[in-house]
Coordinates of C-alpha atoms in Angstrom, one line a residue:
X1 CA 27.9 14.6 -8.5
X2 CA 28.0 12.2 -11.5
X3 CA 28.8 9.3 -8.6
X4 CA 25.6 10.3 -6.7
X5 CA 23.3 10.3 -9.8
X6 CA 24.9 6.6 -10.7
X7 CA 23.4 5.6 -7.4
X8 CA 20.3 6.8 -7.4
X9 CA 19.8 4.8 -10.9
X10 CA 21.1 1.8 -10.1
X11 CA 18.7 1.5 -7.0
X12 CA 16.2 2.2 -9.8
X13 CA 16.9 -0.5 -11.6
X14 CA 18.2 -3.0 -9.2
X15 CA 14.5 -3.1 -7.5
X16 CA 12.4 -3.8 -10.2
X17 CA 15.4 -6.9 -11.2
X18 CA 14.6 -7.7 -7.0
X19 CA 10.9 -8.4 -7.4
X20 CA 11.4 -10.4 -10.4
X21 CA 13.4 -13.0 -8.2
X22 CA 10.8 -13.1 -6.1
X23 CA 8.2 -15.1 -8.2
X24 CA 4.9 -13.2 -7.1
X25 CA 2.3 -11.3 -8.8
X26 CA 3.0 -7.8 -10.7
X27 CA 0.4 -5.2 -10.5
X28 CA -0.3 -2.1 -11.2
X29 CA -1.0 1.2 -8.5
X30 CA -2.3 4.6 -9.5
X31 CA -3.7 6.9 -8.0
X32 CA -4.8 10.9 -8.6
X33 CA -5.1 13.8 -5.4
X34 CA -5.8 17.0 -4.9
X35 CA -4.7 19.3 -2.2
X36 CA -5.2 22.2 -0.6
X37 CA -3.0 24.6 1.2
X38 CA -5.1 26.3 4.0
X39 CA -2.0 28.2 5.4
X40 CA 1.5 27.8 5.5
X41 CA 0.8 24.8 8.0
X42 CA -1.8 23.2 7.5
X43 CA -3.3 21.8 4.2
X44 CA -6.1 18.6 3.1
X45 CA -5.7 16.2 0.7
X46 CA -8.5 13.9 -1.4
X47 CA -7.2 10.8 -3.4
X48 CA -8.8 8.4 -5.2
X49 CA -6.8 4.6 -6.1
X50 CA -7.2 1.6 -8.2
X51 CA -5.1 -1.2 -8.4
X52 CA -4.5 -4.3 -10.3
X53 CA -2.6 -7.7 -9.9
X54 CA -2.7 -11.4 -11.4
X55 CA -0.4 -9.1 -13.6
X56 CA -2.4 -6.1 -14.6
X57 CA -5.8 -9.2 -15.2
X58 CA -8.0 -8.6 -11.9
X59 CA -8.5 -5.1 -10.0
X60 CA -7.2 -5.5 -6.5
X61 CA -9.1 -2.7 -5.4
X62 CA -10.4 0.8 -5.6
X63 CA -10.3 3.3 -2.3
X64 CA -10.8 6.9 -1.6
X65 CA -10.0 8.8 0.9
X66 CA -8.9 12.6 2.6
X67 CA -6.6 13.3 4.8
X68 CA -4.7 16.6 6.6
X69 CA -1.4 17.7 7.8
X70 CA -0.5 20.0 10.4
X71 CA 3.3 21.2 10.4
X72 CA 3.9 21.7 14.3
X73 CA 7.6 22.3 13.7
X74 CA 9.8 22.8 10.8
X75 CA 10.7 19.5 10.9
X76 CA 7.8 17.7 12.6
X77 CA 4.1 17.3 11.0
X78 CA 1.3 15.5 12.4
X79 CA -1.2 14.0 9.9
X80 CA -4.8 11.7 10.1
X81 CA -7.1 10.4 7.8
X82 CA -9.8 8.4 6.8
X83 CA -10.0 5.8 3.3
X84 CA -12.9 3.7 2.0
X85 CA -11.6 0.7 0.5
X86 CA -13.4 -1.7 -1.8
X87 CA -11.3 -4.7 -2.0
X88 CA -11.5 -7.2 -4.4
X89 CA -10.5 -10.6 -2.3
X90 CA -8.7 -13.3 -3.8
X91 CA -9.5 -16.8 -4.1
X92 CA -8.7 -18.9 -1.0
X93 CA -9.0 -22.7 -1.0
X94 CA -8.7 -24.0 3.0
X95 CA -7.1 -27.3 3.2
X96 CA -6.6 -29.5 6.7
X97 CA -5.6 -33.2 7.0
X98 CA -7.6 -36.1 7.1
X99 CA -8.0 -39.1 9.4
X100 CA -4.9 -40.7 7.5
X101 CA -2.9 -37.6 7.8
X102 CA -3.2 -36.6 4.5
X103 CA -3.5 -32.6 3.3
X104 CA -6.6 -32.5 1.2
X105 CA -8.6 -29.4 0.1
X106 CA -11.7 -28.9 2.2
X107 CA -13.4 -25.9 1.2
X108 CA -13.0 -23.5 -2.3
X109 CA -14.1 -19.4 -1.9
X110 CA -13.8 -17.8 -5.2
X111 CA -13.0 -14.0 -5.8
X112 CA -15.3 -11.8 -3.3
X113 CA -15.7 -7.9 -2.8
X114 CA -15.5 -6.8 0.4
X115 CA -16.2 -3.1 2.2
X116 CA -13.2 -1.7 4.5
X117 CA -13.2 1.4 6.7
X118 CA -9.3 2.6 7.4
X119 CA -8.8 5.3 9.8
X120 CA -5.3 6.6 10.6
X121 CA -2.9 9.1 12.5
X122 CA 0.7 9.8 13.1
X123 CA 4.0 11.9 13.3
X124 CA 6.3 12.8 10.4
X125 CA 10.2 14.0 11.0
X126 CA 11.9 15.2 8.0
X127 CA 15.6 17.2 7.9
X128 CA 17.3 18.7 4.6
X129 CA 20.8 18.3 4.4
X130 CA 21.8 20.4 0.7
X131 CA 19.8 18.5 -2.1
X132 CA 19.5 15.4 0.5
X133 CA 15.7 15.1 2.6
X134 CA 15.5 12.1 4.9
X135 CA 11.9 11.7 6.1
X136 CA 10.8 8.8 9.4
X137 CA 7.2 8.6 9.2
X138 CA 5.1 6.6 12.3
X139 CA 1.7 6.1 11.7
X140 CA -0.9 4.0 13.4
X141 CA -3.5 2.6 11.4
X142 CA -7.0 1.1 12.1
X143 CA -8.7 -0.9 9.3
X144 CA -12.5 -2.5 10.1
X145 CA -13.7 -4.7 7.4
X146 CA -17.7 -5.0 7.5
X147 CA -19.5 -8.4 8.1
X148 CA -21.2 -10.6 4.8
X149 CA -22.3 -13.4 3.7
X150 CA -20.3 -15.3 0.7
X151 CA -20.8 -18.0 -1.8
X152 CA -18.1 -20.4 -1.1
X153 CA -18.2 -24.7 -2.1
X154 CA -17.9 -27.6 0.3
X155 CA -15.2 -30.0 -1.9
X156 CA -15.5 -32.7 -0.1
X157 CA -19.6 -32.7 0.0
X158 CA -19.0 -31.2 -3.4
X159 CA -22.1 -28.6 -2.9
X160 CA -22.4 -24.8 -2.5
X161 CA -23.3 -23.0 0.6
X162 CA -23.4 -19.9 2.3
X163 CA -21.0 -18.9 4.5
X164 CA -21.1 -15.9 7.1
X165 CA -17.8 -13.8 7.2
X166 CA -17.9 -11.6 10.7
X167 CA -16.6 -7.8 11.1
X168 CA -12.9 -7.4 11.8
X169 CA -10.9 -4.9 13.1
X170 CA -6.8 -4.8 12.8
X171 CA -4.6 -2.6 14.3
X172 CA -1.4 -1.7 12.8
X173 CA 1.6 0.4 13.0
X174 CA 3.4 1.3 10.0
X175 CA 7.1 2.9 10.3
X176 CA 8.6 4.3 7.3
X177 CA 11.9 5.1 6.0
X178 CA 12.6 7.7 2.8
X179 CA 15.5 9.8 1.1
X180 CA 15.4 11.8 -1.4
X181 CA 17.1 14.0 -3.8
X182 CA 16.8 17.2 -5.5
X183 CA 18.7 16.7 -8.8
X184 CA 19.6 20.0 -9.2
X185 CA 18.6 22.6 -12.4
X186 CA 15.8 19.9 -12.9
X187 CA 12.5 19.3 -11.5
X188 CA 12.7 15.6 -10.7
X189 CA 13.5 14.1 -7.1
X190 CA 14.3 10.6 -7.6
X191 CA 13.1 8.8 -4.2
X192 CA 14.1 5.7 -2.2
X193 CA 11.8 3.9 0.7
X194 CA 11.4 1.1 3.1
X195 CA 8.7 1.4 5.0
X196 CA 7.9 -1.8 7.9
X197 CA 4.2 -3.5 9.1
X198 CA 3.9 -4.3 12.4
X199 CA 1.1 -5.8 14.6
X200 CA 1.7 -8.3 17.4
X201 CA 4.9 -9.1 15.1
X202 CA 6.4 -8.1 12.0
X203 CA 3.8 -8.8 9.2
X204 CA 5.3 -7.7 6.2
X205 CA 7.9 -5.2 4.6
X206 CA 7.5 -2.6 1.9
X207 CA 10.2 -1.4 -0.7
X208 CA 10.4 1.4 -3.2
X209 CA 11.9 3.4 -5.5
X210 CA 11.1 5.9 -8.1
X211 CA 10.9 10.0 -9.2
X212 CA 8.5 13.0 -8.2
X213 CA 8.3 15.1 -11.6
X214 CA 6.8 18.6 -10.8
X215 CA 5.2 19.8 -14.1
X216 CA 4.4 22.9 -13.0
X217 CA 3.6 24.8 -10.2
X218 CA 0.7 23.0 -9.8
X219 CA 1.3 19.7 -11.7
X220 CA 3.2 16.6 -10.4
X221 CA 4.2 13.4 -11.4
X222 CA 5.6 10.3 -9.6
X223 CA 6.1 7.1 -11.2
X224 CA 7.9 4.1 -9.5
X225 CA 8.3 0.4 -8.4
X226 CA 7.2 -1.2 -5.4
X227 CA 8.2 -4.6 -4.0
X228 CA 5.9 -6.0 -1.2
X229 CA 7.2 -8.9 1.2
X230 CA 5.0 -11.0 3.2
X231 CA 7.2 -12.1 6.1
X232 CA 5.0 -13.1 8.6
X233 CA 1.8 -12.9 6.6
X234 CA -1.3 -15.2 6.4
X235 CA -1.6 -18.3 4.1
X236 CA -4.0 -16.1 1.5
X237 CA -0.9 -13.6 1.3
X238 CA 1.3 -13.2 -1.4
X239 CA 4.1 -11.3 -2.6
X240 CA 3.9 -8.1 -4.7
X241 CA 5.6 -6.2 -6.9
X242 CA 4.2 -3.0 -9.0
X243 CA 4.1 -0.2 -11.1
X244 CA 2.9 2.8 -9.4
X245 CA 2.1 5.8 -11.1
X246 CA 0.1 9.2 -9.3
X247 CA -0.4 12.2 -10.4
X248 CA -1.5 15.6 -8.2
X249 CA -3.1 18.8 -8.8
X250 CA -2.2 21.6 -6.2
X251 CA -5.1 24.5 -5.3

């Protein structure tokens, strides 16, 4: 038992060391829910979000959102929801080469908000094996970010101008692998998860670790680190690593 418990904290404390080697931005993820039980299978959820990054400087965005569960079998759930997302987009600064070949900067957008709509569905299969739940989660997500106008400057006329940004709609499918464990005589569940992004290729992969903390009956904490890894992102994309605390209340 003691070897088990070393494990679990080592994977604790290697991932944190992990996303320090990789150089990018550390932020910070919370997030408080609520939810209901309607019957033994089926119960909603509401959450609310904010994040930070440029290390804990800028909010990266603030969303809310509900979603539901439906346990078909004792080991399979189905699940959809819906999220609004107000994202705070980063400063992108387009380059392309000139006549003599050289990169040079062409044109400078500076932070922007931006409105996103994020629907989403999919399957959950979980087994318990004694104090050990392994969980594979599929889900399919639809994101839809709405059309604007932004402020961005021409470098090389050096001048401002308007720029319209059209609607966009990304498909996605996100496939997720956790394990947990019970510790048991305690009320904490330390948690390990790698979860994968996929649309016409593999965009980016997800890593995490941390501990559920039931308070009460009611009560829960989770508090843990994430490490996010562009690998076939675009050139605006960067690395992450975070802090992520949430709390729920259960009805």
């Amino acid at each position: 038992m003691k070897k088990i418990h070393l494990a679990i904290l080592t994977a604790l404390i290697t991932l944190p060391a992990m996303a320090q080697e990789t150089n990018s931005d550390f932020g910070l993820w919370t997030s408080v829910g609520a939810e209901y039980k309607i019957n033994k299978k089926w119960k909603v959820e509401g959450e609310a979000e904010w994040r930070l990054r440029d290390n804990w400087g800028a909010t990266d965005r603030w969303a809310v959102g509900v979603s539901t569960d439906y346990r078909i079998l004792d080991w399979l759930k189905v699940q959809a929801g819906y999220k609004f997302i107000r994202n705070h987009s980063t400063s992108i600064t387009y380059r392309d080469y000139d006549n003599d070949g050289e990169l040079e900067e062409k044109n400078w957008f500076p932070y922007f908000w931006e409105n996103k709509h994020r629907f989403q569905a999919g399957l959950t299969a979980s087994w318990k094996v004694n104090n050990w739940k392994f969980s594979w989660r599929e889900r399919w997500q639809y994101t839809y970010r709405s059309s604007q106008t932004i402020d961005r400057y021409d470098i090389e006329n050096s001048r401002w101008e308007t720029k319209y940004r059209s609607a966009k709609a990304i498909n996605k499918l996100r496939s997720k692998l956790q394990v947990e464990y019970s510790i048991p005589n305690t009320s904490l569940t330390p948690y390990l998860g790698i979860e994968a992004y996929t649309t016409n290729k593999l965009e980016k992969m997800r890593y995490s670790a941390g501990l559920d903390w039931k308070l009460d009956k009611k009560n829960s904490l989770t508090i843990g680190y994430l490490l996010q890894d562009y690998v076939n992102g675009d050139d605006d994309d960067f690395n992450t690593n975070a802090l992520t605390v949430g709390y729920k209340f259960k009805f």
